Short mmCIF file of C-alpha atoms and ligand atoms in Angstrom, two decimals:
data_model
loop_
_atom_site.label_atom_id
_atom_site.label_comp_id
_atom_site.label_asym_id
_atom_site.label_seq_id
_atom_site.Cartn_x
_atom_site.Cartn_y
_atom_site.Cartn_z
CA MET A 1 68.75 132.89 -53.19
CA VAL A 2 65.61 134.12 -51.12
CA ARG A 3 65.54 138.04 -50.45
CA THR A 4 62.60 139.25 -48.98
CA ARG A 5 62.43 143.02 -47.37
CA ILE A 6 60.06 144.94 -45.34
CA ALA A 7 60.23 148.90 -46.73
CA PRO A 8 58.41 150.93 -44.06
CA SER A 9 57.92 154.63 -44.66
CA PRO A 10 58.52 156.43 -41.61
CA THR A 11 55.53 158.38 -41.29
CA GLY A 12 54.73 157.42 -37.67
CA GLU A 13 55.69 157.48 -34.06
CA ASP A 14 57.15 153.76 -34.45
CA VAL A 15 56.49 150.32 -36.40
CA HIS A 16 52.76 149.81 -36.20
CA VAL A 17 52.06 146.33 -35.55
CA GLY A 18 51.18 145.61 -38.89
CA THR A 19 54.58 146.37 -40.07
CA VAL A 20 55.39 143.94 -37.20
CA ALA A 21 53.33 141.10 -39.08
CA THR A 22 54.14 141.87 -42.26
CA ALA A 23 58.09 141.68 -41.23
CA LEU A 24 57.93 138.62 -39.56
CA MET A 25 56.45 136.72 -43.02
CA ASN A 26 59.74 138.30 -44.57
CA TYR A 27 61.67 137.25 -41.96
CA ALA A 28 60.71 133.98 -41.64
CA TRP A 29 60.83 133.20 -45.44
CA ALA A 30 64.28 134.39 -45.10
CA LYS A 31 65.89 132.92 -42.71
CA LYS A 32 63.76 129.71 -43.57
CA ASN A 33 65.24 129.49 -46.72
CA GLY A 34 69.23 130.17 -45.97
CA GLY A 35 68.18 133.92 -47.17
CA GLN A 36 68.53 137.55 -46.49
CA PHE A 37 65.79 139.90 -44.14
CA ILE A 38 66.32 143.21 -45.66
CA ILE A 39 65.04 146.68 -44.08
CA ARG A 40 64.76 149.42 -46.49
CA ILE A 41 63.37 153.18 -45.46
CA GLU A 42 60.88 154.44 -47.95
CA ASP A 43 61.62 158.24 -46.83
CA THR A 44 60.59 160.13 -50.53
CA ASP A 45 57.14 161.22 -49.09
CA ARG A 46 59.00 164.45 -47.17
CA SER A 47 55.93 166.04 -45.86
CA ARG A 48 54.47 163.02 -44.10
CA MET A 49 57.94 162.18 -42.34
CA VAL A 50 58.10 162.14 -38.21
CA ALA A 51 60.85 162.91 -36.63
CA GLY A 52 62.55 160.03 -35.11
CA GLY A 53 60.31 157.62 -36.55
CA GLU A 54 62.66 155.56 -38.10
CA GLU A 55 65.26 155.34 -35.15
CA ARG A 56 62.31 154.21 -33.22
CA MET A 57 60.88 151.84 -35.75
CA LEU A 58 64.38 150.13 -36.32
CA GLN A 59 65.36 149.48 -32.40
CA THR A 60 62.12 148.16 -31.82
CA LEU A 61 61.88 145.60 -34.74
CA ASN A 62 65.61 144.73 -33.19
CA GLN A 63 63.97 144.56 -29.97
CA LEU A 64 61.66 142.43 -30.99
CA GLY A 65 64.40 139.80 -32.85
CA LEU A 66 63.52 140.48 -36.16
CA THR A 67 66.67 142.29 -36.98
CA ALA A 68 67.47 142.69 -40.81
CA ASP A 69 71.09 141.41 -42.60
CA GLU A 70 71.07 144.49 -44.59
CA SER A 71 69.31 148.14 -43.37
CA PRO A 72 70.50 151.75 -42.97
CA LEU A 73 71.76 150.59 -39.32
CA VAL A 74 73.60 147.93 -40.64
CA GLY A 75 74.38 148.51 -44.05
CA GLY A 76 75.12 145.88 -46.72
CA PRO A 77 75.81 145.44 -50.20
CA TYR A 78 73.46 147.37 -51.79
CA GLN A 79 73.44 150.32 -49.73
CA PRO A 80 72.12 153.27 -48.96
CA TYR A 81 69.01 151.40 -47.57
CA ARG A 82 67.40 154.98 -47.46
CA GLN A 83 65.41 156.04 -50.33
CA SER A 84 66.11 159.92 -49.78
CA GLN A 85 70.24 158.89 -50.31
CA ARG A 86 69.23 157.08 -53.90
CA LEU A 87 67.87 159.67 -56.06
CA ALA A 88 70.35 159.68 -58.38
CA ILE A 89 69.28 156.00 -59.17
CA TYR A 90 65.83 157.02 -59.74
CA LYS A 91 66.30 159.48 -62.33
CA GLN A 92 68.71 157.53 -63.99
CA HIS A 93 66.24 154.91 -64.28
CA ALA A 94 63.61 156.95 -65.03
CA GLU A 95 65.65 158.57 -67.80
CA ALA A 96 66.40 154.88 -69.01
CA LEU A 97 62.48 154.46 -69.76
CA ILE A 98 62.18 157.28 -71.72
CA LYS A 99 65.25 156.34 -74.27
CA LYS A 100 63.24 153.03 -74.21
CA LYS A 101 60.18 154.95 -74.95
CA GLN A 102 58.17 153.44 -72.23
CA ALA A 103 57.97 156.89 -70.08
CA TYR A 104 57.90 160.37 -71.36
CA TYR A 105 58.65 163.65 -70.16
CA CYS A 106 55.14 165.74 -68.82
CA ILE A 107 55.13 169.58 -68.42
CA CYS A 108 51.29 169.98 -68.00
CA SER A 109 50.70 172.27 -65.06
CA PRO A 110 48.61 171.40 -61.88
CA GLN A 111 45.87 173.76 -62.85
CA ARG A 112 45.28 172.30 -66.12
CA LEU A 113 45.42 168.67 -64.70
CA ASP A 114 42.98 169.43 -61.97
CA GLU A 115 40.64 170.85 -65.02
CA MET A 116 41.16 167.90 -66.88
CA ARG A 117 39.91 165.64 -64.01
CA LYS A 118 37.01 168.13 -63.21
CA LYS A 119 35.53 167.46 -67.04
CA GLN A 120 36.53 163.60 -66.95
CA GLN A 121 34.38 163.51 -63.39
CA ALA A 122 31.72 165.44 -65.09
CA GLU A 123 31.58 163.04 -68.05
CA LYS A 124 31.58 160.03 -65.46
CA ARG A 125 34.94 158.78 -67.33
CA ILE A 126 37.90 157.74 -65.01
CA PRO A 127 40.02 160.60 -64.36
CA LYS A 128 43.25 159.85 -66.23
CA TYR A 129 46.11 161.73 -67.71
CA ASP A 130 44.93 162.46 -71.31
CA ARG A 131 48.76 162.33 -72.58
CA HIS A 132 48.57 165.76 -73.83
CA CYS A 133 52.75 165.66 -73.27
CA PHE A 134 53.29 162.60 -74.75
CA ASN A 135 51.47 164.02 -78.06
CA HIS A 136 53.47 166.76 -78.45
CA GLN A 137 56.54 165.75 -77.42
CA ALA A 138 58.47 167.86 -79.65
CA GLU A 139 57.38 171.24 -77.95
CA VAL A 140 57.81 169.62 -74.87
CA SER A 141 61.70 168.69 -75.43
CA ASN A 142 61.70 172.58 -76.18
CA GLN A 143 60.20 174.06 -73.25
CA ILE A 144 62.31 171.91 -70.68
CA LYS A 145 65.22 172.90 -72.93
CA ASN A 146 64.28 176.69 -71.72
CA GLY A 147 63.78 175.41 -68.53
CA ALA A 148 60.09 174.48 -67.61
CA GLN A 149 59.46 172.30 -64.81
CA TYR A 150 58.89 168.50 -66.26
CA VAL A 151 57.47 165.08 -64.10
CA ILE A 152 58.34 161.55 -65.84
CA ARG A 153 55.10 159.35 -66.70
CA LEU A 154 54.97 156.06 -67.32
CA LEU A 155 53.75 154.92 -70.87
CA MET A 156 50.70 152.52 -69.40
CA PRO A 157 50.44 149.98 -72.40
CA ASP A 158 47.48 148.98 -73.97
CA ARG A 159 47.55 145.34 -73.35
CA GLU A 160 46.65 143.03 -70.36
CA ILE A 161 48.87 142.81 -67.26
CA VAL A 162 49.35 139.63 -65.70
CA PHE A 163 50.99 138.17 -62.73
CA ASP A 164 50.42 135.76 -60.30
CA ASP A 165 50.35 136.02 -56.21
CA VAL A 166 51.01 133.85 -54.24
CA VAL A 167 47.72 134.69 -51.64
CA ARG A 168 45.45 136.32 -54.09
CA GLY A 169 45.90 133.75 -57.07
CA HIS A 170 45.91 134.81 -60.89
CA ILE A 171 45.35 138.87 -61.69
CA VAL A 172 45.00 140.44 -64.85
CA VAL A 173 43.88 143.79 -65.39
CA HIS A 174 43.83 145.94 -68.59
CA GLY A 175 46.61 148.73 -69.04
CA SER A 176 43.65 150.82 -70.67
CA ASN A 177 42.20 151.17 -67.07
CA LEU A 178 45.61 152.43 -65.31
CA ASP A 179 46.85 156.19 -65.14
CA ASP A 180 50.17 157.25 -67.09
CA GLN A 181 51.71 157.10 -63.58
CA VAL A 182 54.34 159.97 -62.79
CA LEU A 183 57.81 158.03 -62.16
CA LEU A 184 59.34 161.17 -61.23
CA LYS A 185 58.09 164.26 -59.85
CA SER A 186 59.07 168.22 -60.42
CA ASP A 187 61.40 168.00 -57.71
CA GLY A 188 63.56 165.14 -58.38
CA PHE A 189 61.59 162.75 -56.06
CA PRO A 190 60.77 159.43 -57.47
CA THR A 191 57.14 158.06 -56.45
CA TYR A 192 56.38 154.98 -54.47
CA HIS A 193 56.17 153.03 -57.44
CA LEU A 194 59.36 154.00 -59.70
CA ALA A 195 61.55 153.67 -56.30
CA VAL A 196 60.12 150.71 -55.13
CA VAL A 197 60.72 148.73 -58.48
CA VAL A 198 64.27 149.82 -58.93
CA ASP A 199 65.26 149.06 -55.14
CA ASP A 200 63.42 145.28 -55.14
CA HIS A 201 65.54 144.92 -58.51
CA LEU A 202 68.55 145.84 -57.51
CA MET A 203 68.49 144.61 -54.03
CA GLN A 204 67.74 141.42 -55.97
CA ILE A 205 64.44 140.89 -53.66
CA SER A 206 62.98 137.57 -54.58
CA HIS A 207 59.80 137.76 -52.53
CA VAL A 208 57.55 141.04 -52.10
CA ILE A 209 54.91 140.29 -49.31
CA ARG A 210 53.73 143.17 -48.27
CA GLY A 211 50.10 144.30 -47.20
CA GLU A 212 46.52 144.17 -49.62
CA GLU A 213 46.83 148.11 -49.77
CA TRP A 214 49.91 147.95 -52.17
CA LEU A 215 47.86 145.20 -54.60
CA SER A 216 46.36 147.75 -56.62
CA SER A 217 49.42 149.41 -57.17
CA THR A 218 51.48 145.88 -58.28
CA PRO A 219 50.04 145.75 -62.17
CA LYS A 220 51.67 149.26 -62.39
CA HIS A 221 54.68 147.79 -61.28
CA VAL A 222 54.74 144.79 -63.44
CA VAL A 223 54.36 147.29 -66.22
CA LEU A 224 57.82 148.57 -64.95
CA TYR A 225 59.51 145.32 -64.33
CA GLU A 226 58.67 144.44 -67.84
CA ALA A 227 59.61 148.02 -69.30
CA PHE A 228 63.13 147.61 -67.64
CA GLY A 229 63.47 144.40 -68.56
CA TRP A 230 63.48 142.64 -65.68
CA GLU A 231 62.24 139.39 -63.61
CA LEU A 232 59.18 139.70 -61.20
CA PRO A 233 59.95 139.21 -57.87
CA VAL A 234 57.49 136.55 -56.36
CA PHE A 235 54.27 138.59 -54.83
CA ALA A 236 52.19 138.02 -51.81
CA HIS A 237 49.82 140.63 -50.41
CA THR A 238 48.60 139.99 -46.73
CA SER A 239 45.22 141.14 -45.50
CA LEU A 240 45.83 144.62 -43.31
CA LEU A 241 44.23 144.24 -39.57
CA ARG A 242 41.46 145.11 -38.24
CA ASN A 243 39.64 146.14 -34.91
CA PRO A 244 37.81 143.85 -33.57
CA ASP A 245 34.92 145.45 -35.03
CA LYS A 246 36.29 144.64 -38.28
CA SER A 247 37.13 148.53 -39.02
CA LYS A 248 40.54 149.46 -40.23
CA LEU A 249 43.10 149.39 -37.40
CA SER A 250 43.64 153.04 -35.92
CA LYS A 251 45.18 154.84 -33.02
CA ARG A 252 41.92 156.58 -32.44
CA LYS A 253 40.58 152.90 -31.16
CA ASN A 254 43.93 150.86 -29.71
CA PRO A 255 47.53 151.61 -29.74
CA VAL A 256 49.12 150.96 -32.98
CA TRP A 257 52.75 151.08 -32.33
CA ALA A 258 54.55 148.01 -31.04
CA SER A 259 56.32 149.93 -28.75
CA GLN A 260 53.04 151.00 -26.68
CA TYR A 261 52.51 147.55 -26.06
CA LEU A 262 56.12 146.26 -24.60
CA ALA A 263 55.53 149.53 -22.70
CA GLN A 264 52.68 148.23 -20.93
CA GLY A 265 54.58 145.00 -20.28
CA ILE A 266 53.87 142.67 -23.28
CA PHE A 267 56.17 140.75 -23.97
CA SER A 268 58.05 140.85 -26.86
CA GLU A 269 57.46 137.11 -27.65
CA ALA A 270 54.13 137.22 -26.91
CA LEU A 271 53.68 140.39 -28.97
CA ILE A 272 55.65 138.41 -32.13
CA ASN A 273 53.78 135.09 -31.67
CA TYR A 274 50.04 136.63 -31.52
CA LEU A 275 51.26 138.65 -34.97
CA ALA A 276 52.56 135.85 -36.43
CA LEU A 277 48.78 134.37 -35.88
CA MET A 278 47.66 137.39 -37.84
CA GLY A 279 46.56 135.76 -41.27
CA TRP A 280 48.08 132.82 -40.65
CA SER A 281 47.65 129.86 -38.37
CA HIS A 282 50.27 127.36 -37.42
CA PRO A 283 49.81 123.80 -39.22
CA LYS A 284 48.89 122.01 -36.31
CA GLY A 285 46.34 124.89 -34.85
CA LYS A 286 49.30 125.67 -32.10
CA GLU A 287 48.36 129.01 -30.41
CA ILE A 288 52.00 129.10 -28.69
CA PHE A 289 54.97 128.51 -30.04
CA ASP A 290 58.35 130.88 -30.67
CA LEU A 291 60.25 132.66 -33.54
CA GLN A 292 62.20 129.65 -33.81
CA GLU A 293 59.34 127.21 -34.45
CA TYR A 294 57.39 129.74 -36.58
CA VAL A 295 60.47 130.50 -38.90
CA ARG A 296 60.84 126.33 -39.58
CA VAL A 297 56.80 126.14 -40.18
CA PHE A 298 55.92 129.48 -42.21
CA ASP A 299 55.36 129.17 -45.88
CA PRO A 300 53.78 132.21 -47.89
CA LYS A 301 51.30 129.78 -49.57
CA ASP A 302 49.38 129.28 -46.30
CA ILE A 303 49.04 133.39 -45.86
CA GLN A 304 44.85 133.43 -45.68
CA THR A 305 42.92 135.85 -47.35
CA SER A 306 40.14 136.88 -44.22
CA ALA A 307 41.07 139.98 -42.51
CA PRO A 308 42.73 139.45 -39.31
CA VAL A 309 41.66 140.67 -36.11
CA PHE A 310 43.81 142.27 -34.00
CA ASP A 311 42.52 142.16 -30.67
CA PRO A 312 44.59 143.46 -27.60
CA VAL A 313 42.41 141.70 -24.99
CA LYS A 314 43.45 138.42 -26.86
CA LEU A 315 47.01 139.78 -27.03
CA GLU A 316 46.91 140.32 -23.15
CA TRP A 317 45.39 136.70 -22.65
CA LEU A 318 48.32 135.01 -24.58
CA ASN A 319 50.65 137.20 -22.58
CA GLY A 320 48.96 135.87 -19.58
CA MET A 321 50.11 132.26 -20.97
CA TYR A 322 53.97 133.51 -21.29
CA ILE A 323 53.69 135.16 -17.55
CA ARG A 324 52.90 131.97 -16.41
CA GLU A 325 55.09 129.90 -17.93
CA LEU A 326 58.17 131.82 -16.15
CA SER A 327 59.53 130.65 -13.41
CA ILE A 328 58.83 132.53 -9.86
CA LYS A 329 62.67 133.74 -10.12
CA ASP A 330 62.30 134.74 -13.97
CA LEU A 331 58.98 136.31 -13.74
CA GLY A 332 60.74 138.37 -10.60
CA LEU A 333 63.43 139.50 -12.65
CA ARG A 334 61.23 140.73 -15.69
CA ILE A 335 59.09 142.31 -12.94
CA THR A 336 61.99 144.31 -11.50
CA GLN A 337 63.16 144.70 -14.85
CA TYR A 338 59.82 146.65 -15.64
CA ILE A 339 59.43 148.23 -12.18
CA GLY A 340 62.83 149.42 -11.18
CA ASP A 341 65.37 148.83 -8.62
CA ASN A 342 63.07 151.13 -5.94
CA TYR A 343 61.38 147.73 -5.21
CA PRO A 344 63.27 145.44 -2.77
CA LYS A 345 63.61 142.05 -4.86
CA ASP A 346 62.98 139.79 -1.95
CA ILE A 347 59.40 141.23 -1.68
CA VAL A 348 58.96 141.07 -5.06
CA SER A 349 59.58 137.60 -5.54
CA GLN A 350 57.43 136.81 -2.19
CA THR A 351 54.26 138.42 -4.12
CA ILE A 352 54.71 136.45 -6.96
CA PRO A 353 53.33 133.45 -6.42
CA LEU A 354 50.18 135.43 -5.37
CA VAL A 355 49.73 137.33 -8.23
CA ARG A 356 51.12 135.28 -11.08
CA GLU A 357 47.66 134.18 -12.30
CA ARG A 358 46.64 137.31 -12.04
CA ILE A 359 48.18 139.51 -14.12
CA LYS A 360 48.65 139.57 -17.61
CA LYS A 361 51.27 142.22 -18.48
CA LEU A 362 53.60 143.89 -16.30
CA GLU A 363 51.92 146.89 -16.24
CA ASP A 364 49.25 145.14 -13.96
CA TYR A 365 51.77 144.25 -11.40
CA LEU A 366 51.76 148.03 -9.00
CA PRO A 367 48.45 148.63 -9.41
CA LEU A 368 47.63 144.99 -7.32
CA CYS A 369 51.12 145.21 -5.51
CA GLY A 370 51.62 148.43 -5.06
CA PHE A 371 50.88 148.32 -1.26
CA PHE A 372 53.20 146.06 -0.03
CA TYR A 373 56.12 148.86 -0.67
CA LYS A 374 54.13 152.01 0.84
CA PRO A 375 51.13 152.37 2.75
CA PRO A 376 47.91 153.26 1.28
CA ASP A 377 47.56 156.87 -0.06
CA LYS A 378 44.11 156.86 -0.21
CA TYR A 379 41.23 153.63 0.92
CA ALA A 380 38.14 152.78 -1.65
CA LEU A 381 36.08 153.06 1.82
CA ASP A 382 35.64 155.32 4.07
CA LEU A 383 36.84 153.92 7.46
CA SER A 384 36.35 156.78 9.87
CA PRO A 385 33.47 155.20 10.98
CA LYS A 386 34.52 151.75 11.51
CA LYS A 387 37.71 152.70 14.43
CA ALA A 388 35.76 150.01 17.01
CA VAL A 389 36.01 147.34 14.25
CA MET A 390 39.74 148.36 13.81
CA GLU A 391 40.31 148.45 17.88
CA LYS A 392 39.28 145.21 17.42
CA ILE A 393 41.41 143.69 15.00
CA TYR A 394 44.35 145.42 16.12
CA HIS A 395 44.19 143.75 19.51
CA ALA A 396 43.12 140.78 17.78
CA LEU A 397 46.52 140.63 15.47
CA SER A 398 48.79 141.90 18.13
CA LYS A 399 48.69 138.87 19.64
CA VAL A 400 49.09 136.72 17.35
CA THR A 401 52.79 134.99 18.15
CA ASP A 402 53.35 132.85 14.89
CA TRP A 403 52.63 135.71 12.11
CA LYS A 404 51.70 132.82 9.03
CA ALA A 405 48.77 133.28 6.90
CA ASP A 406 46.61 130.71 8.26
CA GLN A 407 47.04 131.91 11.94
CA ILE A 408 46.19 135.64 11.04
CA GLY A 409 43.46 134.26 8.27
CA ALA A 410 41.92 131.78 12.23
CA VAL A 411 42.30 134.98 14.23
CA MET A 412 40.85 137.39 11.95
CA LEU A 413 37.62 134.83 11.17
CA GLN A 414 37.73 134.60 15.45
CA THR A 415 37.32 138.53 15.55
CA ALA A 416 34.61 138.88 12.56
CA GLN A 417 32.44 136.15 14.59
CA ASP A 418 33.21 138.19 18.35
CA LEU A 419 32.06 141.17 16.09
CA GLN A 420 28.66 139.21 14.86
CA MET A 421 30.15 140.43 11.44
CA ARG A 422 29.36 138.77 8.03
CA ASN A 423 32.75 137.39 6.93
CA GLY A 424 32.17 139.11 3.76
CA GLU A 425 31.97 142.62 5.59
CA PHE A 426 34.69 142.24 7.67
CA PHE A 427 37.40 141.02 5.18
CA MET A 428 36.43 143.94 2.88
CA LEU A 429 36.98 146.42 5.86
CA LEU A 430 40.26 144.36 6.63
CA ARG A 431 41.43 144.58 3.13
CA VAL A 432 40.88 148.34 2.41
CA ALA A 433 42.46 148.96 5.79
CA ILE A 434 45.82 146.79 4.46
CA THR A 435 45.88 147.57 0.91
CA GLY A 436 43.89 150.37 0.43
CA SER A 437 41.63 148.99 -2.23
CA LYS A 438 38.88 146.50 -2.53
CA ILE A 439 40.85 144.18 -4.78
CA SER A 440 44.00 142.82 -3.69
CA PRO A 441 45.82 139.35 -3.73
CA PRO A 442 44.98 136.99 -1.22
CA LEU A 443 44.64 138.98 2.07
CA ASN A 444 46.60 136.53 4.78
CA GLU A 445 49.72 135.72 2.50
CA SER A 446 49.36 139.29 1.71
CA MET A 447 49.75 140.46 5.42
CA GLU A 448 52.25 137.30 6.27
CA ILE A 449 54.57 139.10 3.66
CA LEU A 450 53.86 142.84 5.13
CA GLY A 451 54.67 141.45 8.14
CA LYS A 452 53.36 141.91 11.77
CA PRO A 453 54.71 145.51 12.41
CA THR A 454 53.30 147.10 9.04
CA CYS A 455 49.96 145.50 9.29
CA LEU A 456 49.75 146.79 13.00
CA LYS A 457 50.69 150.31 11.66
CA ARG A 458 48.30 150.31 9.35
CA ILE A 459 45.43 149.66 11.63
CA LYS A 460 47.05 151.67 14.13
CA ILE A 461 46.85 155.07 11.85
CA LEU A 462 43.02 154.31 11.84
CA LEU A 463 42.34 154.18 15.35
N1 LIG B 1 56.64 152.11 -48.16
C1 LIG B 1 55.62 151.40 -48.62
C2 LIG B 1 54.71 151.30 -46.60
O1 LIG B 1 55.29 152.28 -46.52
C3 LIG B 1 55.71 149.95 -48.71
C4 LIG B 1 55.31 149.39 -49.14
C5 LIG B 1 55.65 147.71 -50.11
O2 LIG B 1 55.97 146.89 -49.08
O3 LIG B 1 56.15 147.99 -51.35
O4 LIG B 1 54.21 150.46 -46.45
#
């Protein structure tokens, strides 16, 4: 049975686009194999939690269609799915390792550890716990009986640690290079390493597909699996998303929360499609495909090691393709959903043929089309010296009987000629007068939609 998971920590406002990319792979692999996709919340680092982050993250993942078979929201056979509610399980497992002599108690004070580390650094040695407590176990036990605070550390074996990663290949690390990792902290909370291994095992996770930042922790996890006598899951470490300048994705450069893109009017299908292309490509080289197709063709062995570039400009381009695939009616519905009900639907649908080639996300619609719904409140050019031109325009337009784009266009061309103005200049003035802006959808068509009385009114107030 294939069981995959994501294990996000609610340390951000919402779900990170990188987490969505990882979630996609896990979701696809589970679904392709008729298995389950699980969301587990890793909330043991209480100091880094962001209030409301978990709720928003789960909601956004749902909105994107990455619904979990088991999660804190829907429960499941291995609940709870929030680590802060599983503390007793971790403690029990850490103690089981003590009994097996694979772990030991440590009561060293932070000061002692700090001095030790400084000394090791000064001697240019790898900073590592010196096993003082392991070498004085009887004394340590006594002190704990008398109430001393303790942590539980993993006894790192002095041997090679070996595992295979679907993406990174065969990995060999020597235990002597690794620290005796703290498993259980003095406040009773597990560290990530203990909790992730215990949960992945108890929740019967078969494949761990996660970001490469966890690759260096995996040897410790392998030691833990072996210490417990558990079978290893399949590991696949994906590459981290990068900014176009190859720097690490950070919220200082571009939005990183998936919901920020949805809020701009990027379609969730397009965001999913784009993120699926991060570190993976379609076997037929396709750029546009839906989640179902992705599920059909995804295989972790095709995950690439090169760093994928998350480029919001490319995402917008792709979203533009999705926009143009929609019928006028469907795009109208999406736009109305996005801008709200205050905008008459018949006008929305009339404007769509004029703008569907120009907008890349729904957020682009109102800046381009706001003038259809209310007169300009400011003008991109000072029209006050152009009253004579406006006068002529007003008279010419009032004579148009058949208010159609080509008629309006013909009459306006004639007016420009009568005024001996160049077309470019004339139409720029007209455009600003009608729309307020130097950039707009095709003007004659826009004026047709606005209707004669509205257009005349907009010119008249400039006279
Ligand atoms: N809690 C880790 C994170 O926030 C999970 C890493 C893993 O998938 O093992 O990414």
